[in-house]
Amino acid sequence: MKKAERLNDMMLFLNDKNAFQLSDIMAKYGVSRSTAIRDIQSLEEIGMPIYSERGRNGHYRVLRNRLLSPIVFNVDEVFALYFSMLTLKAYETTPFHLSVEKLKTKFERCLSAEKIKMLRKTEEVFSLGYIKHNNQCGFLDVILQFTMEEKVCQINYDKNGTEKTYIVQFYNISSAYGQWYVTSYNFETKRMQVFRCDKILALKENDTFEAKKMEELKRVADSFNKKADVTTFEVEIASNGVDLFFKENYPSMKLRQQQGKNVIHGFYHKGEERFIINYLLGYGEKIIAIQPDSLRDMLLNELDTIKKHVQNLSS
């Protein structure tokens, strides 16, 4: 391992430690005592807050602060991080208090004028596709905090124009096709329930129920997906529908190739029928077969409703 790579890895290795010994470095990286000492001196020179304490074993301490220790990236890694960061522009709201423009400025401060010029030129000719997130989610940072801290909360939720109250514990936050969603455990129904984050009108901590550990919530979620009110389905699609699947699909769906056929395997819960029907409508004539028959019948009924609606439109 080259010295630059070793120092970069060493910063990650030491970042969460309060103290370490010279022997830890020697054993971890297979280097001599003198090399380990020089490496530690190099880390101090680039700003890592290390100070030594007297002792035959070479005892060191790492100062605790809110600034992350510097990490050395090569040019390709910097460019990859830079363009990944630009995808944040698609989000009207994120759970992090940040400014993409400020992050861009910080990136530029770490690069030479030549590299900044190269970065700017790359930005002109290279772009990443994304779906614009237009909805404001005023509680997204609190949702993340409550999820991490495993807190029970009360939410006021806009359900089809009517304000509803739920006592829940957040389990998983996800982003899909222009929306933020949070999967939650509903203590009153004892079921998992998904909420659109932008429709949460108010949120506060609640002590009516005892909070569950994340591991327990995972078991509840796994069990919920296997209950009797879950309907599994298989939809065979033509080869020109495969790209459409990869552009838009959900965690409850998988695409498998079986004997030359492209089949979407998935499931939905009671009450989610319209969601699945609206999703499948996008495939149109790319659908070759549908199971179960009840799903096909619901799709036919929806198409009939749409046909009648269009026929009744005023010319």
mmCIF file of C-alpha atoms in Angstrom:
data_model
loop_
_atom_site.group_PDB
_atom_site.id
_atom_site.type_symbol
_atom_site.label_atom_id
_atom_site.label_comp_id
_atom_site.label_asym_id
_atom_site.label_seq_id
_atom_site.Cartn_x
_atom_site.Cartn_y
_atom_site.Cartn_z
ATOM 1 C CA MET A 1 0.000 0.000 0.000
ATOM 2 C CA LYS A 2 1.363 3.401 -0.989
ATOM 3 C CA LYS A 3 1.887 5.990 1.748
ATOM 4 C CA ALA A 4 -0.910 8.287 0.503
ATOM 5 C CA GLU A 5 -3.378 5.384 0.495
ATOM 6 C CA ARG A 6 -2.168 4.238 3.916
ATOM 7 C CA LEU A 7 -2.587 7.717 5.435
ATOM 8 C CA ASN A 8 -6.078 8.023 3.984
ATOM 9 C CA ASP A 9 -7.076 4.646 5.421
ATOM 10 C CA MET A 10 -5.378 5.482 8.715
ATOM 11 C CA MET A 11 -7.519 8.600 9.172
ATOM 12 C CA LEU A 12 -10.634 6.474 8.792
ATOM 13 C CA PHE A 13 -9.195 3.900 11.197
ATOM 14 C CA LEU A 14 -8.426 6.509 13.881
ATOM 15 C CA ASN A 15 -11.343 8.882 13.376
ATOM 16 C CA ASP A 16 -13.668 7.299 15.967
ATOM 17 C CA LYS A 17 -10.937 6.432 18.472
ATOM 18 C CA ASN A 18 -10.168 8.427 21.611
ATOM 19 C CA ALA A 19 -6.732 6.873 21.987
ATOM 20 C CA PHE A 20 -4.388 4.387 20.307
ATOM 21 C CA GLN A 21 -0.893 2.959 20.620
ATOM 22 C CA LEU A 22 1.930 2.860 18.128
ATOM 23 C CA SER A 23 1.652 -0.929 18.122
ATOM 24 C CA ASP A 24 -1.942 -0.608 16.808
ATOM 25 C CA ILE A 25 -0.649 1.158 13.684
ATOM 26 C CA MET A 26 2.240 -1.265 13.254
ATOM 27 C CA ALA A 27 -0.068 -4.288 13.475
ATOM 28 C CA LYS A 28 -2.840 -2.822 11.316
ATOM 29 C CA TYR A 29 -0.576 -1.796 8.418
ATOM 30 C CA GLY A 30 2.404 -4.110 8.846
ATOM 31 C CA VAL A 31 4.915 -1.256 9.131
ATOM 32 C CA SER A 32 7.944 -0.697 11.323
ATOM 33 C CA ARG A 33 7.982 1.494 14.436
ATOM 34 C CA SER A 34 9.863 4.276 12.651
ATOM 35 C CA THR A 35 7.431 4.221 9.686
ATOM 36 C CA ALA A 36 4.455 4.332 12.076
ATOM 37 C CA ILE A 37 5.945 7.384 13.836
ATOM 38 C CA ARG A 38 6.522 9.156 10.511
ATOM 39 C CA ASP A 39 2.955 8.375 9.414
ATOM 40 C CA ILE A 40 1.537 9.849 12.615
ATOM 41 C CA GLN A 41 3.660 12.963 12.118
ATOM 42 C CA SER A 42 2.269 13.253 8.573
ATOM 43 C CA LEU A 43 -1.291 13.018 9.917
ATOM 44 C CA GLU A 44 -0.549 15.807 12.404
ATOM 45 C CA GLU A 45 0.894 17.990 9.622
ATOM 46 C CA ILE A 46 -2.314 17.750 7.544
ATOM 47 C CA GLY A 47 -4.483 18.681 10.510
ATOM 48 C CA MET A 48 -5.562 15.513 12.318
ATOM 49 C CA PRO A 49 -5.872 16.444 16.036
ATOM 50 C CA ILE A 50 -3.422 13.934 17.543
ATOM 51 C CA TYR A 51 -1.164 14.469 20.542
ATOM 52 C CA SER A 52 1.254 12.047 22.157
ATOM 53 C CA GLU A 53 1.539 10.989 25.800
ATOM 54 C CA ARG A 54 4.700 9.712 27.394
ATOM 55 C CA GLY A 55 5.114 5.971 27.647
ATOM 56 C CA ARG A 56 7.189 3.128 26.248
ATOM 57 C CA ASN A 57 4.306 1.872 24.107
ATOM 58 C CA GLY A 58 3.877 5.120 22.185
ATOM 59 C CA HIS A 59 0.471 6.193 23.526
ATOM 60 C CA TYR A 60 -1.523 8.773 21.555
ATOM 61 C CA ARG A 61 -4.826 10.546 22.015
ATOM 62 C CA VAL A 62 -7.191 11.978 19.406
ATOM 63 C CA LEU A 63 -8.880 15.276 20.279
ATOM 64 C CA ARG A 64 -12.656 15.243 19.947
ATOM 65 C CA ASN A 65 -14.190 18.002 17.861
ATOM 66 C CA ARG A 66 -17.129 18.508 15.500
ATOM 67 C CA LEU A 67 -14.915 18.734 12.430
ATOM 68 C CA LEU A 68 -14.277 15.499 10.602
ATOM 69 C CA SER A 69 -10.653 14.627 10.088
ATOM 70 C CA PRO A 70 -9.417 15.436 6.581
ATOM 71 C CA ILE A 71 -9.550 12.618 4.038
ATOM 72 C CA VAL A 72 -7.343 12.494 0.981
ATOM 73 C CA PHE A 73 -9.202 11.771 -2.282
ATOM 74 C CA ASN A 74 -7.756 11.273 -5.727
ATOM 75 C CA VAL A 75 -9.107 13.323 -8.657
ATOM 76 C CA ASP A 76 -11.523 10.632 -9.889
ATOM 77 C CA GLU A 77 -12.983 10.274 -6.373
ATOM 78 C CA VAL A 78 -13.409 14.059 -6.041
ATOM 79 C CA PHE A 79 -15.203 14.240 -9.392
ATOM 80 C CA ALA A 80 -17.469 11.304 -8.475
ATOM 81 C CA LEU A 81 -18.395 12.931 -5.156
ATOM 82 C CA TYR A 82 -18.913 16.299 -6.838
ATOM 83 C CA PHE A 83 -21.393 15.028 -9.410
ATOM 84 C CA SER A 84 -23.167 12.839 -6.865
ATOM 85 C CA MET A 85 -23.595 15.967 -4.762
ATOM 86 C CA LEU A 86 -25.203 17.800 -7.699
ATOM 87 C CA THR A 87 -28.107 15.340 -7.693
ATOM 88 C CA LEU A 88 -29.202 17.001 -4.423
ATOM 89 C CA LYS A 89 -30.424 19.876 -6.589
ATOM 90 C CA ALA A 90 -33.379 17.667 -7.504
ATOM 91 C CA TYR A 91 -34.692 17.809 -3.933
ATOM 92 C CA GLU A 92 -36.811 20.722 -2.782
ATOM 93 C CA THR A 93 -36.189 19.452 0.780
ATOM 94 C CA THR A 94 -33.524 17.187 2.297
ATOM 95 C CA PRO A 95 -33.117 16.023 5.912
ATOM 96 C CA PHE A 96 -29.764 17.840 6.013
ATOM 97 C CA HIS A 97 -29.243 21.570 6.488
ATOM 98 C CA LEU A 98 -27.067 22.289 3.515
ATOM 99 C CA SER A 99 -26.561 24.466 0.489
ATOM 100 C CA VAL A 100 -25.376 22.814 -2.708
ATOM 101 C CA GLU A 101 -23.734 26.072 -3.781
ATOM 102 C CA LYS A 102 -21.767 26.267 -0.523
ATOM 103 C CA LEU A 103 -20.694 22.645 -0.943
ATOM 104 C CA LYS A 104 -19.517 23.416 -4.478
ATOM 105 C CA THR A 105 -17.450 26.316 -3.139
ATOM 106 C CA LYS A 106 -15.842 24.066 -0.527
ATOM 107 C CA PHE A 107 -14.946 21.530 -3.206
ATOM 108 C CA GLU A 108 -13.281 24.242 -5.281
ATOM 109 C CA ARG A 109 -11.187 25.400 -2.322
ATOM 110 C CA CYS A 110 -9.624 21.942 -2.213
ATOM 111 C CA LEU A 111 -8.646 21.954 -5.905
ATOM 112 C CA SER A 112 -6.055 23.730 -7.994
ATOM 113 C CA ALA A 113 -7.129 26.239 -10.656
ATOM 114 C CA GLU A 114 -6.356 23.629 -13.332
ATOM 115 C CA LYS A 115 -8.579 21.008 -11.661
ATOM 116 C CA ILE A 116 -11.412 23.534 -11.161
ATOM 117 C CA LYS A 117 -11.264 24.344 -14.875
ATOM 118 C CA MET A 118 -11.429 20.634 -15.678
ATOM 119 C CA LEU A 119 -14.351 20.226 -13.272
ATOM 120 C CA ARG A 120 -16.265 23.096 -14.877
ATOM 121 C CA LYS A 121 -15.685 21.689 -18.361
ATOM 122 C CA THR A 122 -16.845 18.242 -17.232
ATOM 123 C CA GLU A 123 -19.983 19.809 -15.751
ATOM 124 C CA GLU A 124 -20.785 21.374 -19.128
ATOM 125 C CA VAL A 125 -20.655 18.083 -21.032
ATOM 126 C CA PHE A 126 -21.747 15.611 -18.356
ATOM 127 C CA SER A 127 -25.119 15.521 -16.608
ATOM 128 C CA LEU A 128 -26.956 13.080 -14.387
ATOM 129 C CA GLY A 129 -30.624 12.344 -14.868
ATOM 130 C CA TYR A 130 -32.984 12.721 -11.933
ATOM 131 C CA ILE A 131 -36.628 13.312 -11.110
ATOM 132 C CA LYS A 132 -37.387 16.731 -9.665
ATOM 133 C CA HIS A 133 -38.732 16.740 -6.097
ATOM 134 C CA ASN A 134 -41.120 19.688 -6.009
ATOM 135 C CA ASN A 135 -42.879 19.236 -2.663
ATOM 136 C CA GLN A 136 -41.749 20.901 0.556
ATOM 137 C CA CYS A 137 -41.350 18.484 3.477
ATOM 138 C CA GLY A 138 -41.206 20.723 6.530
ATOM 139 C CA PHE A 139 -40.479 17.944 9.027
ATOM 140 C CA LEU A 140 -37.972 15.836 7.097
ATOM 141 C CA ASP A 141 -35.057 16.608 9.430
ATOM 142 C CA VAL A 142 -37.206 15.828 12.501
ATOM 143 C CA ILE A 143 -38.433 12.608 10.882
ATOM 144 C CA LEU A 144 -34.811 11.527 10.418
ATOM 145 C CA GLN A 145 -33.965 12.491 14.003
ATOM 146 C CA PHE A 146 -36.942 10.596 15.468
ATOM 147 C CA THR A 147 -36.138 7.564 13.297
ATOM 148 C CA MET A 148 -32.533 7.452 14.487
ATOM 149 C CA GLU A 149 -33.494 8.032 18.121
ATOM 150 C CA GLU A 150 -36.297 5.420 17.984
ATOM 151 C CA LYS A 151 -38.976 7.793 19.300
ATOM 152 C CA VAL A 152 -42.742 7.392 19.313
ATOM 153 C CA CYS A 153 -44.547 10.406 17.876
ATOM 154 C CA GLN A 154 -47.944 11.770 16.974
ATOM 155 C CA ILE A 155 -48.425 13.029 13.435
ATOM 156 C CA ASN A 156 -51.241 15.036 11.923
ATOM 157 C CA TYR A 157 -51.627 13.860 8.351
ATOM 158 C CA ASP A 158 -53.455 15.143 5.290
ATOM 159 C CA LYS A 159 -55.355 12.083 4.034
ATOM 160 C CA ASN A 160 -57.262 13.042 0.895
ATOM 161 C CA GLY A 161 -58.012 16.513 2.238
ATOM 162 C CA THR A 162 -59.006 15.335 5.734
ATOM 163 C CA GLU A 163 -56.655 15.781 8.697
ATOM 164 C CA LYS A 164 -56.022 12.499 10.504
ATOM 165 C CA THR A 165 -53.994 11.782 13.670
ATOM 166 C CA TYR A 166 -51.724 8.753 14.051
ATOM 167 C CA ILE A 167 -49.418 7.478 16.819
ATOM 168 C CA VAL A 168 -46.421 5.946 15.055
ATOM 169 C CA GLN A 169 -42.757 5.121 15.181
ATOM 170 C CA PHE A 170 -40.765 5.827 12.026
ATOM 171 C CA TYR A 171 -38.842 2.913 10.567
ATOM 172 C CA ASN A 172 -37.496 3.759 7.121
ATOM 173 C CA ILE A 173 -37.201 6.934 5.027
ATOM 174 C CA SER A 174 -37.109 6.584 1.258
ATOM 175 C CA SER A 175 -37.209 8.717 -1.843
ATOM 176 C CA ALA A 176 -38.965 7.565 -5.004
ATOM 177 C CA TYR A 177 -39.994 9.365 -8.177
ATOM 178 C CA GLY A 178 -40.327 12.875 -6.851
ATOM 179 C CA GLN A 179 -41.597 12.105 -3.324
ATOM 180 C CA TRP A 180 -40.249 11.425 0.165
ATOM 181 C CA TYR A 181 -41.902 8.543 2.038
ATOM 182 C CA VAL A 182 -41.550 7.252 5.605
ATOM 183 C CA THR A 183 -42.516 3.703 6.561
ATOM 184 C CA SER A 184 -43.886 3.653 10.104
ATOM 185 C CA TYR A 185 -45.299 1.329 12.732
ATOM 186 C CA ASN A 186 -48.867 2.342 13.651
ATOM 187 C CA PHE A 187 -49.327 1.498 17.352
ATOM 188 C CA GLU A 188 -53.136 1.621 17.135
ATOM 189 C CA THR A 189 -53.524 -0.775 14.197
ATOM 190 C CA LYS A 190 -50.295 -2.698 14.975
ATOM 191 C CA ARG A 191 -49.453 -2.551 11.266
ATOM 192 C CA MET A 192 -46.778 -0.977 9.133
ATOM 193 C CA GLN A 193 -48.004 2.104 7.275
ATOM 194 C CA VAL A 194 -46.371 4.352 4.655
ATOM 195 C CA PHE A 195 -46.822 8.139 4.768
ATOM 196 C CA ARG A 196 -45.872 10.792 2.241
ATOM 197 C CA CYS A 197 -43.617 13.173 4.145
ATOM 198 C CA ASP A 198 -44.941 16.345 2.503
ATOM 199 C CA LYS A 199 -48.460 15.483 3.754
ATOM 200 C CA ILE A 200 -47.390 15.462 7.415
ATOM 201 C CA LEU A 201 -48.935 18.644 8.828
ATOM 202 C CA ALA A 202 -47.643 18.460 12.405
ATOM 203 C CA LEU A 203 -45.335 16.203 14.383
ATOM 204 C CA LYS A 204 -44.529 15.886 18.088
ATOM 205 C CA GLU A 205 -43.134 13.302 20.502
ATOM 206 C CA ASN A 206 -45.682 11.058 22.229
ATOM 207 C CA ASP A 207 -45.331 8.829 25.318
ATOM 208 C CA THR A 208 -48.592 6.860 25.024
ATOM 209 C CA PHE A 209 -46.734 3.747 23.820
ATOM 210 C CA GLU A 210 -43.303 2.340 24.549
ATOM 211 C CA ALA A 211 -40.872 2.710 21.657
ATOM 212 C CA LYS A 212 -39.647 -0.380 19.820
ATOM 213 C CA LYS A 213 -36.075 -1.207 18.890
ATOM 214 C CA MET A 214 -35.160 -1.053 15.211
ATOM 215 C CA GLU A 215 -34.564 -4.810 15.116
ATOM 216 C CA GLU A 216 -38.104 -5.439 16.379
ATOM 217 C CA LEU A 217 -39.572 -3.068 13.787
ATOM 218 C CA LYS A 218 -37.717 -4.963 11.075
ATOM 219 C CA ARG A 219 -39.288 -8.222 12.269
ATOM 220 C CA VAL A 220 -42.728 -6.571 12.275
ATOM 221 C CA ALA A 221 -42.168 -5.268 8.738
ATOM 222 C CA ASP A 222 -41.043 -8.697 7.500
ATOM 223 C CA SER A 223 -44.047 -10.354 9.135
ATOM 224 C CA PHE A 224 -46.416 -7.707 7.754
ATOM 225 C CA ASN A 225 -45.302 -8.490 4.207
ATOM 226 C CA LYS A 226 -46.236 -12.159 4.698
ATOM 227 C CA LYS A 227 -49.747 -11.694 6.137
ATOM 228 C CA ALA A 228 -52.964 -12.969 4.576
ATOM 229 C CA ASP A 229 -54.011 -9.530 3.292
ATOM 230 C CA VAL A 230 -50.984 -9.463 1.007
ATOM 231 C CA THR A 231 -51.618 -10.316 -2.653
ATOM 232 C CA THR A 232 -48.720 -11.514 -4.761
ATOM 233 C CA PHE A 233 -48.703 -10.938 -8.496
ATOM 234 C CA GLU A 234 -46.752 -11.799 -11.629
ATOM 235 C CA VAL A 235 -46.825 -9.597 -14.713
ATOM 236 C CA GLU A 236 -44.998 -10.691 -17.848
ATOM 237 C CA ILE A 237 -43.786 -7.769 -19.953
ATOM 238 C CA ALA A 238 -42.303 -7.524 -23.440
ATOM 239 C CA SER A 239 -38.576 -6.879 -23.864
ATOM 240 C CA ASN A 240 -39.259 -3.207 -24.667
ATOM 241 C CA GLY A 241 -40.858 -2.865 -21.238
ATOM 242 C CA VAL A 242 -37.709 -3.820 -19.330
ATOM 243 C CA ASP A 243 -36.207 -0.318 -19.558
ATOM 244 C CA LEU A 244 -39.491 1.091 -18.280
ATOM 245 C CA PHE A 245 -39.292 -1.187 -15.238
ATOM 246 C CA PHE A 246 -35.791 -0.022 -14.375
ATOM 247 C CA LYS A 247 -36.859 3.611 -14.756
ATOM 248 C CA GLU A 248 -39.646 3.146 -12.240
ATOM 249 C CA ASN A 249 -40.189 0.327 -9.807
ATOM 250 C CA TYR A 250 -40.731 -0.095 -6.073
ATOM 251 C CA PRO A 251 -39.152 -2.194 -3.296
ATOM 252 C CA SER A 252 -42.098 -4.621 -3.409
ATOM 253 C CA MET A 253 -41.222 -5.535 -7.025
ATOM 254 C CA LYS A 254 -38.484 -7.597 -8.667
ATOM 255 C CA LEU A 255 -37.868 -8.313 -12.351
ATOM 256 C CA ARG A 256 -36.786 -11.879 -13.137
ATOM 257 C CA GLN A 257 -35.972 -13.577 -16.406
ATOM 258 C CA GLN A 258 -37.597 -16.995 -16.632
ATOM 259 C CA GLN A 259 -37.136 -19.173 -19.721
ATOM 260 C CA GLY A 260 -36.625 -16.119 -21.893
ATOM 261 C CA LYS A 261 -39.576 -14.250 -20.360
ATOM 262 C CA ASN A 262 -39.393 -10.984 -18.396
ATOM 263 C CA VAL A 263 -41.654 -11.275 -15.360
ATOM 264 C CA ILE A 264 -42.317 -8.688 -12.657
ATOM 265 C CA HIS A 265 -42.849 -10.412 -9.296
ATOM 266 C CA GLY A 266 -44.385 -8.321 -6.544
ATOM 267 C CA PHE A 267 -46.977 -7.935 -3.839
ATOM 268 C CA TYR A 268 -49.434 -5.357 -2.563
ATOM 269 C CA HIS A 269 -51.494 -4.947 0.598
ATOM 270 C CA LYS A 270 -55.219 -4.503 0.901
ATOM 271 C CA GLY A 271 -56.034 -0.896 0.063
ATOM 272 C CA GLU A 272 -53.113 -0.520 -2.351
ATOM 273 C CA GLU A 273 -54.949 -1.937 -5.390
ATOM 274 C CA ARG A 274 -55.381 1.438 -7.104
ATOM 275 C CA PHE A 275 -51.696 2.220 -6.648
ATOM 276 C CA ILE A 276 -50.706 -1.034 -8.409
ATOM 277 C CA ILE A 277 -53.293 -0.538 -11.177
ATOM 278 C CA ASN A 278 -52.052 2.998 -11.886
ATOM 279 C CA TYR A 279 -48.496 1.681 -12.008
ATOM 280 C CA LEU A 280 -49.337 -1.110 -14.465
ATOM 281 C CA LEU A 281 -51.280 1.250 -16.743
ATOM 282 C CA GLY A 282 -47.940 2.786 -17.710
ATOM 283 C CA TYR A 283 -46.890 -0.441 -19.434
ATOM 284 C CA GLY A 284 -49.863 -0.427 -21.847
ATOM 285 C CA GLU A 285 -49.425 -2.977 -24.646
ATOM 286 C CA LYS A 286 -46.066 -4.053 -23.202
ATOM 287 C CA ILE A 287 -47.993 -6.321 -20.809
ATOM 288 C CA ILE A 288 -48.178 -9.902 -22.076
ATOM 289 C CA ALA A 289 -49.775 -11.741 -19.145
ATOM 290 C CA ILE A 290 -51.119 -10.975 -15.640
ATOM 291 C CA GLN A 291 -51.681 -13.171 -12.619
ATOM 292 C CA PRO A 292 -53.855 -13.328 -10.566
ATOM 293 C CA ASP A 293 -57.015 -12.888 -12.642
ATOM 294 C CA SER A 294 -58.407 -10.462 -10.054
ATOM 295 C CA LEU A 295 -55.602 -8.015 -10.842
ATOM 296 C CA ARG A 296 -56.310 -8.303 -14.571
ATOM 297 C CA ASP A 297 -60.015 -7.667 -13.933
ATOM 298 C CA MET A 298 -59.239 -4.562 -11.860
ATOM 299 C CA LEU A 299 -57.020 -3.276 -14.667
ATOM 300 C CA LEU A 300 -59.817 -3.843 -17.214
ATOM 301 C CA ASN A 301 -62.305 -2.006 -14.977
ATOM 302 C CA GLU A 302 -59.951 0.943 -14.653
ATOM 303 C CA LEU A 303 -59.437 1.091 -18.420
ATOM 304 C CA ASP A 304 -63.212 1.046 -18.880
ATOM 305 C CA THR A 305 -63.580 3.916 -16.396
ATOM 306 C CA ILE A 306 -60.929 5.934 -18.228
ATOM 307 C CA LYS A 307 -62.604 5.229 -21.580
ATOM 308 C CA LYS A 308 -65.980 6.454 -20.298
ATOM 309 C CA HIS A 309 -64.370 9.541 -18.787
ATOM 310 C CA VAL A 310 -62.668 10.463 -22.085
ATOM 311 C CA GLN A 311 -65.870 9.839 -24.045
ATOM 312 C CA ASN A 312 -67.768 12.212 -21.737
ATOM 313 C CA LEU A 313 -65.247 15.025 -22.105
ATOM 314 C CA SER A 314 -66.689 18.100 -23.772
ATOM 315 C CA SER A 315 -65.290 18.645 -27.250
#
